[in-house]
CSV table of C-alpha atoms and ligand atoms in Angstrom, one decimal:
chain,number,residue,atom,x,y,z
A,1273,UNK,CA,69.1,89.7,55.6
A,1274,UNK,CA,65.6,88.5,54.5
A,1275,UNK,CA,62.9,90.7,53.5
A,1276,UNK,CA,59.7,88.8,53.5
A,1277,UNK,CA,56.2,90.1,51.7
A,1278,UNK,CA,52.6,89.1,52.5
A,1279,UNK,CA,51.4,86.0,50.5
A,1280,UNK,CA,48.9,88.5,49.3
A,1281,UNK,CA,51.7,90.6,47.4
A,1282,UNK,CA,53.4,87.5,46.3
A,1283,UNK,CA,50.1,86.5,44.5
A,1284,UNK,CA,49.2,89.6,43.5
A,1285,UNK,CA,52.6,89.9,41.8
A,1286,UNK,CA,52.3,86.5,40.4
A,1287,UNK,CA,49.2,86.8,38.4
A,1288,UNK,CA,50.8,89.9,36.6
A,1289,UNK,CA,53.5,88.2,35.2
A,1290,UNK,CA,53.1,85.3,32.7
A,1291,UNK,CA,54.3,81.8,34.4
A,1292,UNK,CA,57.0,80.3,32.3
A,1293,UNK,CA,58.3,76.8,32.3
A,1294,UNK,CA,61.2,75.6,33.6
A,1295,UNK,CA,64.0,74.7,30.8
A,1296,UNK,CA,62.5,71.3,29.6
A,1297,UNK,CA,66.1,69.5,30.0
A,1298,UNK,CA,66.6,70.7,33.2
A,1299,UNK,CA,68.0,67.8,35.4
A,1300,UNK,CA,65.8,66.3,38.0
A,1301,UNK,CA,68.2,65.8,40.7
A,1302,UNK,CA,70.2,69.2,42.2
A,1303,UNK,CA,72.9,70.4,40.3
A,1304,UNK,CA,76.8,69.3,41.4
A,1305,UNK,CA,79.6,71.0,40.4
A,1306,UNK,CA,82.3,73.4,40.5
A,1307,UNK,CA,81.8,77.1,40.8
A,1308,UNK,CA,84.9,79.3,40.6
A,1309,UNK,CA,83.8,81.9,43.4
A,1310,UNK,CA,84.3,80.5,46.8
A,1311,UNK,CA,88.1,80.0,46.5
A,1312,UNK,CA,89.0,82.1,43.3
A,1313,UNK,CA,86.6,85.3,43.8
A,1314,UNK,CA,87.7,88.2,41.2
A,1315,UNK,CA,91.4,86.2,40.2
A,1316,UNK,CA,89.5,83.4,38.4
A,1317,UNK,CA,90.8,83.2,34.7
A,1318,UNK,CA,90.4,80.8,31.8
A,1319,UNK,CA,93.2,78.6,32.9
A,1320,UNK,CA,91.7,78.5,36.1
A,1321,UNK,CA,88.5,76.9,34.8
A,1322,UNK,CA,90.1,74.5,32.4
A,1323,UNK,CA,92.2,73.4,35.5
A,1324,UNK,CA,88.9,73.1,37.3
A,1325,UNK,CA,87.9,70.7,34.3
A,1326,UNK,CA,91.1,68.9,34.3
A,1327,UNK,CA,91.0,68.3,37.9
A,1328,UNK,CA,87.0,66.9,38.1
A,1329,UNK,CA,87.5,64.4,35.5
A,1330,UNK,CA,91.4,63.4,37.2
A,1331,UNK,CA,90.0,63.5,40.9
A,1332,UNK,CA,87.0,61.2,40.0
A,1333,UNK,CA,84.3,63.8,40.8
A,1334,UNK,CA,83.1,63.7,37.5
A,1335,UNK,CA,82.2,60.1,37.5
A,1336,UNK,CA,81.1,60.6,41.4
A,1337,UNK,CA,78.6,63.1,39.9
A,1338,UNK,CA,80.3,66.9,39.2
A,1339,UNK,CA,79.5,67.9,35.9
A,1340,UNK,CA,79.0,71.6,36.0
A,1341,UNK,CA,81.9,74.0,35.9
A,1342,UNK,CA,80.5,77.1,36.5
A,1343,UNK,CA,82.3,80.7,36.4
A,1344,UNK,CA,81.1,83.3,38.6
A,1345,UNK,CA,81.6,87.0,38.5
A,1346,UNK,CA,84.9,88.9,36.8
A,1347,UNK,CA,85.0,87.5,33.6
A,1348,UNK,CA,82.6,90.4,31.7
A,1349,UNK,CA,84.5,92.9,29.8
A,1350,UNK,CA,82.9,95.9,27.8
A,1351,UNK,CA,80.1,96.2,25.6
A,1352,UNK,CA,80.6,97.3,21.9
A,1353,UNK,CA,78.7,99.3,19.5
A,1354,UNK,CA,75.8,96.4,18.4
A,1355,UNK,CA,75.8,96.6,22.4
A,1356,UNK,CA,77.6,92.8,22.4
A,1357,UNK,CA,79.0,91.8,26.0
A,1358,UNK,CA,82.7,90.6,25.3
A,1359,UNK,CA,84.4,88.9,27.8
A,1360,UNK,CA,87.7,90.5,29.5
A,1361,UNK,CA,91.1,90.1,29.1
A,1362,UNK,CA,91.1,87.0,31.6
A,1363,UNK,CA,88.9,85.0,28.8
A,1364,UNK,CA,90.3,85.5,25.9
A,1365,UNK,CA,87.9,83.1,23.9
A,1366,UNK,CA,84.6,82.0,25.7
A,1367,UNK,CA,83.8,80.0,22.9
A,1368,UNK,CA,86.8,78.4,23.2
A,1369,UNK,CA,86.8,77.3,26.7
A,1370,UNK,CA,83.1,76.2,26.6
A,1371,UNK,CA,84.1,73.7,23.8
A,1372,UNK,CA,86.9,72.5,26.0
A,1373,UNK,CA,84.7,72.2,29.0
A,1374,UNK,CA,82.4,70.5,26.7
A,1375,UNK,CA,85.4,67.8,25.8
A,1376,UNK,CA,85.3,66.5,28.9
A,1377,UNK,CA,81.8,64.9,29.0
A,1378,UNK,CA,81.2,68.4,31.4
A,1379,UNK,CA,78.7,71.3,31.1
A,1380,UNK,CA,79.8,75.0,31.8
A,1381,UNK,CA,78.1,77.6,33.6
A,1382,UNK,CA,78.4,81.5,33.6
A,1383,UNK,CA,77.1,84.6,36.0
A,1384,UNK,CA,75.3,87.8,35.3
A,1385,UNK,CA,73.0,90.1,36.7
A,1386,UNK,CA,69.9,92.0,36.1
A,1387,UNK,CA,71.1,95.3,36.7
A,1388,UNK,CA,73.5,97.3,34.7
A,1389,UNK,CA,76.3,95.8,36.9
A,1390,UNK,CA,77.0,93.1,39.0
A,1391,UNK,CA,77.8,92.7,42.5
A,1392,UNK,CA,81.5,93.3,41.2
A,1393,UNK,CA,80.7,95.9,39.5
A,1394,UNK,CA,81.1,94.2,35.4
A,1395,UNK,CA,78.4,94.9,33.2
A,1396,UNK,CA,75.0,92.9,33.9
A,1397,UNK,CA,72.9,92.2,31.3
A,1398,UNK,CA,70.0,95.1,31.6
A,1399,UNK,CA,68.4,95.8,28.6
A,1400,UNK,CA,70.4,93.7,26.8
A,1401,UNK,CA,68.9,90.4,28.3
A,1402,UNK,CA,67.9,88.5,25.0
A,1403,UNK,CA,71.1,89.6,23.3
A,1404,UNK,CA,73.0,88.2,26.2
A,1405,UNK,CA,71.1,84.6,26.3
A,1406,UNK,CA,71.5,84.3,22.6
A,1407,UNK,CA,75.6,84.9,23.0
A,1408,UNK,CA,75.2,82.1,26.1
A,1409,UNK,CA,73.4,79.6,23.6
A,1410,UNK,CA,76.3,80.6,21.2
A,1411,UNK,CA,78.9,79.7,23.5
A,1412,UNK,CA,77.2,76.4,24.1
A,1413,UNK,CA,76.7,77.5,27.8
A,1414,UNK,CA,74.6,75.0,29.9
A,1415,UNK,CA,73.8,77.2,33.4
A,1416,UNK,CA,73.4,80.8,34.5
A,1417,UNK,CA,73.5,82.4,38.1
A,1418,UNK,CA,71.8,85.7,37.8
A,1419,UNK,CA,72.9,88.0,40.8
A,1420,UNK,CA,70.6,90.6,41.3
A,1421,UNK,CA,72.9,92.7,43.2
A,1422,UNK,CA,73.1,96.0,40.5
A,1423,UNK,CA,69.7,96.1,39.6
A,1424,UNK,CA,68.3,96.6,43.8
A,1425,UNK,CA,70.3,100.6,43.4
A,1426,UNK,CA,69.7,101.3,39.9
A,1427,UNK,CA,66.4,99.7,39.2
A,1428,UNK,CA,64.6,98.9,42.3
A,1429,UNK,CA,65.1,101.5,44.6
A,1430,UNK,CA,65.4,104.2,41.8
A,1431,UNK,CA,61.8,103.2,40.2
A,1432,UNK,CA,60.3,102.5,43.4
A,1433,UNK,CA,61.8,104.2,46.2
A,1434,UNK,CA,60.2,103.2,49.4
A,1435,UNK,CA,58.1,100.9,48.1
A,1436,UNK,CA,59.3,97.3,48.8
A,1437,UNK,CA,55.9,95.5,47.0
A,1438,UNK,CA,56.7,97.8,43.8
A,1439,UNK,CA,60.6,97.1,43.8
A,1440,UNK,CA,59.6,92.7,45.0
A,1441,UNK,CA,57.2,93.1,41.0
A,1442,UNK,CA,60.5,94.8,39.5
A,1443,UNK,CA,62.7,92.4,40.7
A,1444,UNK,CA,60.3,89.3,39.7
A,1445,UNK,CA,59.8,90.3,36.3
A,1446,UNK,CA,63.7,90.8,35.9
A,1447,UNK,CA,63.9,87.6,36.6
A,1448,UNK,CA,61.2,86.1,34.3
A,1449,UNK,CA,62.7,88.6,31.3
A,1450,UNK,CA,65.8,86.6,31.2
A,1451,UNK,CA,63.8,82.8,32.1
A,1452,UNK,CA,62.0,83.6,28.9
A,1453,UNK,CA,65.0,84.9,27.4
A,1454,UNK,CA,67.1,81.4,28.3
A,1455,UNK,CA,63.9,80.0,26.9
A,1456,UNK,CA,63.9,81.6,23.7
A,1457,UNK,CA,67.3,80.1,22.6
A,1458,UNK,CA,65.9,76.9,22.6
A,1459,UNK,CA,69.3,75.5,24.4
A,1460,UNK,CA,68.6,73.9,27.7
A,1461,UNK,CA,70.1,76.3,30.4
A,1462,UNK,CA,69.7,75.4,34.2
A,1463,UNK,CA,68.3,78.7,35.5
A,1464,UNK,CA,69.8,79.7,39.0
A,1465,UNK,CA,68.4,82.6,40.9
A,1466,UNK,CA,70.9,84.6,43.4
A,1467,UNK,CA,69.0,87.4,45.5
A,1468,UNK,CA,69.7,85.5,48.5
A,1469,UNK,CA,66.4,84.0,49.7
A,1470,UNK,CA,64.5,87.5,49.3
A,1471,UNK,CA,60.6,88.2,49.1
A,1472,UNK,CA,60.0,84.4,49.6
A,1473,UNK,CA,61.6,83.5,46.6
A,1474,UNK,CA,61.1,79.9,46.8
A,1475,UNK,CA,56.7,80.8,46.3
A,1476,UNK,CA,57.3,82.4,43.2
A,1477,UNK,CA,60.6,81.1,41.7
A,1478,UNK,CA,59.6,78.3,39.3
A,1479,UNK,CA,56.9,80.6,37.9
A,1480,UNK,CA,59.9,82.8,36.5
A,1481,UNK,CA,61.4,79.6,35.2
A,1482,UNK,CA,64.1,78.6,37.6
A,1483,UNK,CA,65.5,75.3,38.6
A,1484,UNK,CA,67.0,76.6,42.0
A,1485,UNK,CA,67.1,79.7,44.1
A,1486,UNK,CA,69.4,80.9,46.5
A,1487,UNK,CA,68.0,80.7,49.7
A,1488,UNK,CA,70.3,82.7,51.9
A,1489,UNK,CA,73.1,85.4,51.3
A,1490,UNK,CA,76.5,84.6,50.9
A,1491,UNK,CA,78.2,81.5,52.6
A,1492,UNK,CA,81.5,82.0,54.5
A,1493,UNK,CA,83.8,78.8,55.5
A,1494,UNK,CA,83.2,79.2,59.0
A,1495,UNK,CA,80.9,77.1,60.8
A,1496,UNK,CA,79.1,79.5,62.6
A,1497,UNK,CA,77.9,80.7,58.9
A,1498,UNK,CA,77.1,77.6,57.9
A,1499,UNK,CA,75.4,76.6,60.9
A,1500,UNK,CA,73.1,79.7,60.0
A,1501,UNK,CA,72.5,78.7,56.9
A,1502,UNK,CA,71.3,75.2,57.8
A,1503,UNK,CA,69.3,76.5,60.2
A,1504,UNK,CA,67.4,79.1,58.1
A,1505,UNK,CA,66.6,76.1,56.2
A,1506,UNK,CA,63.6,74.8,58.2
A,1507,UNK,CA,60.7,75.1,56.7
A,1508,UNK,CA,61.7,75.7,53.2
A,1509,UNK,CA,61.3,71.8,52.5
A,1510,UNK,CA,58.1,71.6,50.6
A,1511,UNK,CA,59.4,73.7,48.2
A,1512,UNK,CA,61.8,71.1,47.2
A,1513,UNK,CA,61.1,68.8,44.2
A,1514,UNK,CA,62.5,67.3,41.1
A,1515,UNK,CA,63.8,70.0,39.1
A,1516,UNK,CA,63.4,72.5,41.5
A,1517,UNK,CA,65.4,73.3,44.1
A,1518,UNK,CA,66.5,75.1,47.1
A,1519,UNK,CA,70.1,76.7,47.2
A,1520,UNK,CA,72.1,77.3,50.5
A,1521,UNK,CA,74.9,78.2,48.4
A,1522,UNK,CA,77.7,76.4,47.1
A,1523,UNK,CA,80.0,74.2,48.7
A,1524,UNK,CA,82.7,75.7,51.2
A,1525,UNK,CA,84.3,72.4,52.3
A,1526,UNK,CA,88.0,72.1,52.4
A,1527,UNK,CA,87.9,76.0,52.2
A,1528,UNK,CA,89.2,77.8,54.9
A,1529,UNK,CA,89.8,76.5,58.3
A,1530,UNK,CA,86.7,74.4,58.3
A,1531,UNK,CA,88.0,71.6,60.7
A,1532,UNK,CA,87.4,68.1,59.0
A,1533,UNK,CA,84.5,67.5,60.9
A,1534,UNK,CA,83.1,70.4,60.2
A,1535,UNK,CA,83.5,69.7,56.4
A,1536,UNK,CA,81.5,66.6,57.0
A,1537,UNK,CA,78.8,68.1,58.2
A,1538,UNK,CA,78.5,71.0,56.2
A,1539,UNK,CA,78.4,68.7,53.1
A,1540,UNK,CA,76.5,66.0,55.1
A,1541,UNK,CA,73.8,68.9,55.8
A,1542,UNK,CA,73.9,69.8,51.8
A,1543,UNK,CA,72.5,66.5,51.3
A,1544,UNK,CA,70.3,66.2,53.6
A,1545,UNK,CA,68.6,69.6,52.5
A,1546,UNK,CA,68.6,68.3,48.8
A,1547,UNK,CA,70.9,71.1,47.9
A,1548,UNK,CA,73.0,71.8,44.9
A,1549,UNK,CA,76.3,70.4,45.3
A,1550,UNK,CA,78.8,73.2,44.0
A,1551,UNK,CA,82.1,72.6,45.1
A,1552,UNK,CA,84.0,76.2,45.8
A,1553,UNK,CA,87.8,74.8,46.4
A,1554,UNK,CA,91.0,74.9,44.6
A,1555,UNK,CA,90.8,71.6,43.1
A,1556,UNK,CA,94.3,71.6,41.8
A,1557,UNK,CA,95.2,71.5,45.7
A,1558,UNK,CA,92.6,69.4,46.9
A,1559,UNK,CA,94.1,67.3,50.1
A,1560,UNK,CA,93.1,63.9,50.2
A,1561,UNK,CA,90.9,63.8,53.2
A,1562,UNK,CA,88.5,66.6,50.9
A,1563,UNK,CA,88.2,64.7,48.3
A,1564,UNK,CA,87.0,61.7,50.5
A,1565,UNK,CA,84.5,64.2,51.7
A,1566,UNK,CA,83.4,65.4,48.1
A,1567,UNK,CA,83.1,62.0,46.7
A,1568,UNK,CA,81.5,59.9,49.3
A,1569,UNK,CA,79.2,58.7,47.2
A,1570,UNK,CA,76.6,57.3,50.0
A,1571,UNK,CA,76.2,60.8,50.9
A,1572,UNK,CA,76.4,62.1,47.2
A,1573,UNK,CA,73.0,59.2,47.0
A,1574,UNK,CA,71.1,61.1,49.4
A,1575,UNK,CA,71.8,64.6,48.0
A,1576,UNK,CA,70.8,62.9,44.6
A,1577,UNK,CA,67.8,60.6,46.1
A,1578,UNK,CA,65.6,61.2,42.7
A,1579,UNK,CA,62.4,62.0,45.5
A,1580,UNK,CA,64.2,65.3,45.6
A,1581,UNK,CA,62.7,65.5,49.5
A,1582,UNK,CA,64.5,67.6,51.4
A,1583,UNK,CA,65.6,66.8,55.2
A,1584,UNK,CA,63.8,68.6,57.7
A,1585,UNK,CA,65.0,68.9,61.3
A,1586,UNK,CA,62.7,66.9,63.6
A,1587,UNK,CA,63.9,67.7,67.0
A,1588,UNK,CA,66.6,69.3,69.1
A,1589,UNK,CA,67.8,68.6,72.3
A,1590,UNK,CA,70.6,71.1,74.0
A,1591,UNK,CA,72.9,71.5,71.0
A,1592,UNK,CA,72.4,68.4,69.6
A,1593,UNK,CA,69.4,68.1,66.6
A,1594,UNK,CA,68.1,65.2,65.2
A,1595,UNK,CA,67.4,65.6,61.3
A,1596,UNK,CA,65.6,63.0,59.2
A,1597,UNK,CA,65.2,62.8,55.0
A,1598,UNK,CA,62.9,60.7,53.4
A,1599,UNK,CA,64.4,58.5,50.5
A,1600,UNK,CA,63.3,56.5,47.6
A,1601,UNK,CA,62.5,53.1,48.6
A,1602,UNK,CA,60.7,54.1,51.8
A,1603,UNK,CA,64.4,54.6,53.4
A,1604,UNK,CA,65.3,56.8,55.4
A,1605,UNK,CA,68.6,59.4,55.8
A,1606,UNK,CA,69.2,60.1,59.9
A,1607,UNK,CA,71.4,63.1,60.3
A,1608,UNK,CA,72.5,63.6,64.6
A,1609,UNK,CA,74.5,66.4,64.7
A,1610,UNK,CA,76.6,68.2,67.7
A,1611,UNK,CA,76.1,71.4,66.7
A,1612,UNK,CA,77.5,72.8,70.0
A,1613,UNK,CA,81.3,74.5,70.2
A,1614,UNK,CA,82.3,73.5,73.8
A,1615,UNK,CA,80.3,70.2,75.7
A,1616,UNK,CA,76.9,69.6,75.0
A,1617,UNK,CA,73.8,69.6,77.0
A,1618,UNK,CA,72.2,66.8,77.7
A,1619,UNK,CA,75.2,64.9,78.3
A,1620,UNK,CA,75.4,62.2,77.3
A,1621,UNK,CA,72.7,62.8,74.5
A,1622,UNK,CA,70.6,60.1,73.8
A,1623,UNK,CA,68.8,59.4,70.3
A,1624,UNK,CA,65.3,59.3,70.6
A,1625,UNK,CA,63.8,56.8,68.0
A,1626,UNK,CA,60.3,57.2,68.7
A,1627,UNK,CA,60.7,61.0,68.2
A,1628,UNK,CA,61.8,60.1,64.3
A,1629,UNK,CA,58.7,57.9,64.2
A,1630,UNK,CA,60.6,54.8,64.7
A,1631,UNK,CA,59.4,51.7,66.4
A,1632,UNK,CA,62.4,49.2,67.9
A,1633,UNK,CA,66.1,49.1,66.7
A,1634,UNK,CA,67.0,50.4,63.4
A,1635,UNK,CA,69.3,48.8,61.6
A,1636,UNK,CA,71.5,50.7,59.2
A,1637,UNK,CA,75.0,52.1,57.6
A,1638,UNK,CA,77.0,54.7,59.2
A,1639,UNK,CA,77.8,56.6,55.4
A,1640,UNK,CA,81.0,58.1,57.4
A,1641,UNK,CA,82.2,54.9,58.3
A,1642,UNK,CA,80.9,52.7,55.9
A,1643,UNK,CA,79.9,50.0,58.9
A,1644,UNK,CA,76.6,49.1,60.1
A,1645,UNK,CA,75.0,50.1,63.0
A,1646,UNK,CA,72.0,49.3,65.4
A,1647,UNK,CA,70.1,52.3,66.4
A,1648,UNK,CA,68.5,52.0,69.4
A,1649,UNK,CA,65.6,54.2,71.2
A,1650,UNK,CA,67.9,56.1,73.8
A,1651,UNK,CA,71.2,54.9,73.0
A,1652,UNK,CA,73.4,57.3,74.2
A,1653,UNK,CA,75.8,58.9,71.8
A,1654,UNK,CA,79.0,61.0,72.0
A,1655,UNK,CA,79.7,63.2,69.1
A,1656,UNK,CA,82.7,65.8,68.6
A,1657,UNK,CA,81.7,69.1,68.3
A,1658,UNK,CA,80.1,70.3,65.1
A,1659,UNK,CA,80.5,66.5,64.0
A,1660,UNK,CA,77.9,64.0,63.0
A,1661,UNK,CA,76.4,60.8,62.9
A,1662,UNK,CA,74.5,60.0,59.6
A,1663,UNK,CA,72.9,57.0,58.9
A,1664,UNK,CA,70.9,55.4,56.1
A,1665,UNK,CA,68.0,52.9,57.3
A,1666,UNK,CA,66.9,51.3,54.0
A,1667,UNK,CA,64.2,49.9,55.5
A,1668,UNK,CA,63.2,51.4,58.8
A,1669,UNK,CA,60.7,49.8,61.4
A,1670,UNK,CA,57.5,51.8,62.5
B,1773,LIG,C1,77.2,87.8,45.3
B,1773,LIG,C2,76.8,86.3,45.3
B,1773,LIG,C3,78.0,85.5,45.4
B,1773,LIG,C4,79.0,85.8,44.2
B,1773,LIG,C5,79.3,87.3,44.2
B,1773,LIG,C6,80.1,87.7,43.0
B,1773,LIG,O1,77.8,88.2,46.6
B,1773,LIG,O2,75.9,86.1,46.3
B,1773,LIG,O3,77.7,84.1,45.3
B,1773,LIG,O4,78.4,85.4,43.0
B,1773,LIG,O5,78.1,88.1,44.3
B,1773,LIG,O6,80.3,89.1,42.9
């Protein structure tokens, strides 16, 4: 579902709100991680996230990039008299767990929402937005996902029924309350925006102080969902940059029944499009061929590519599309992907170099395979279905 508004309203919106900066510390390349939601939804508990933590810095991911460890919705409890948000039963000391996150050279992350609930229905963090920042600073928390969820019934649609350029202002200064608020505590707190790519967020997102936006709703592991996802993509690139960034949602690889190859190329495609890179499985069950995925760390290199230019898709031809990224260094990321479930048309495909921009073979490494390879204009190629071939061309020929 994406409900788009006139420039015009997005402007107009814009100049009534005050722009505020993003979070001075943020980090320039996209965020990677661990977010509890994908595989643990509403069971996750505080064991759950210090096994998360265990399990990135035993695994390697740490070192191969994944420092957040970020816990989604479920873990609110009540509110008491001084209107203080307590965690429930299933985090028994925030504090606690944050400094043990912390020992691990990690950051932590938490979730809340604008609204008086959340899309699971704990308390959000209306009217009590500063409070609630202050309490994150306390914990020593290092990231927040703000789900708007709650606040479209109670707020939006209550205050502004039927008018969707009224409720698009409501929900934007929402969304700069608690940027300022993250600001106010002085600690630097990567600001992550969930409303799932609404009102063209990416125009007005930085201006409310956020580091990344979701740009979709939710992910699924099934590759027809994240074949959606990639594909609403296009277009979005220019509003990729250091510090800011596009989210297609977190990771679903090794999730599922995502077949291997389609675990490559959903986290080949994550890099491509300069997305965050939150892993969403049980990492205390993570086979070996995932973790092969997650940690390749030529692929991890183009997510991280300190340009911050996301991919864009150049061409297609029957169900095969041709995507390109433009690196550091003047290289450049080639992304061929069979996005087709049965046989593919043209058969066989053949790469088109001067399509990409590309003069004569391009030599290159095959970040699957590790080897190098020879691209050539109109080489045919044979790819799996919903596999890929990406290459890096350090120094391509025009
Ligand atoms: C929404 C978000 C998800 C997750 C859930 C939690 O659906 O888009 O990523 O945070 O809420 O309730």
């Amino acid at each position: 579902m994406r409900i788009t508004a006139p420039l015009s309203i997005v402007l107009l919106a814009l100049t009534s709100l005050p722009a505020i900066s993003q979070s001075p510390a943020a980090p320039q390349a996209p965020p990677m991680g661990w977010n509890s939601w994908n595989y643990f939804a509403g069971r996750v508990n505080d064991a759950d996230i210090r096994a998360a933590a265990d399990e990135l810095v035993s695994t390697g991911m740490k070192d191969a990039g994944y420092v957040y460890v970020n816990i989604d919705d479920t873990w609110e409890g009540e509110r008491d008299v001084h209107g203080e948000l307590h965690p429930n039963a299933k985090f028994p000391n925030m504090k606690a767990l944050a400094d043990y996150v912390h020992s691990k050279g990690l950051k932590i992350g938490i979730y809340s929402s604008p609204g008086p609930t959340t899309c699971g229905g704990y308390a959000g963090s209306l009217g009590h937005e500063d409070q609630d920042a202050r309490m994150y600073a306390a914990w020593g928390i290092d990231y927040l996902k703000y789900d708007l969820c709650g606040y479209i019934g109670e707020v939006m649609e209550k205050q502004a029924p039927d008018d969707k350029a009224a409720q698009m202002r409501l929900m934007m200064a929402a969304y700069a309350k608690m940027g300022q608020a993250l600001r106010s505590t002085g600690r630097p707190i990567t600001y992550s925006l969930c409303q799932y790519g609404w009102d063209a967020v990416w125009e007005w997102g930085p201006s409310v102080g956020a580091n990344l936006w979701r740009t979709t709703g939710d992910v699924t592991p099934t590759w027809d969902r994240i074949y959606a996802i990639v594909s609403q993509q296009e277009g979005l690139e220019k509003y990729a940059g250091p510090g800011h960034w596009n989210d297609p949602d977190m990771l679903e690889v090794g999730n599922g029944k995502l077949s291997l190859a389609e675990n490559r190329t959903h986290f080949s495609m994550w890099a491509m499009l300069a997305a965050p890179l939150l892993a969403g499985n049980d990492l205390t069950a993570m086979k070996p061929e995932i973790k092969a995925i997650l940690t390749n760390r030529d692929v991890i290199a183009i997510d991280q590519d300190r340009l911050a230019r996301q991919g864009a898709r150049i061409y297609s031809d029957g169900e095969v599309e041709v995507w390109t990224r433009h690196l550091s260094g003047g290289a450049l990321a080639i992304a061929v992907v069979n996005v087709g479930s049965d046989r593919y048309a043209p058969h066989p495909f053949q790469l088109s170099l001067t399509k990409l921009g590309l003069a004569g073979p391009q030599t290159g490494k095959n970040l699957w395979t590790g080897k190098t390879v020879t691209l050539t204009d109109n080489m045919p190629l044979e790819l799996a279905s919903h596999d890929l071939l990406l290459v890096r061309v350090d120094k391509p020929a025009r």
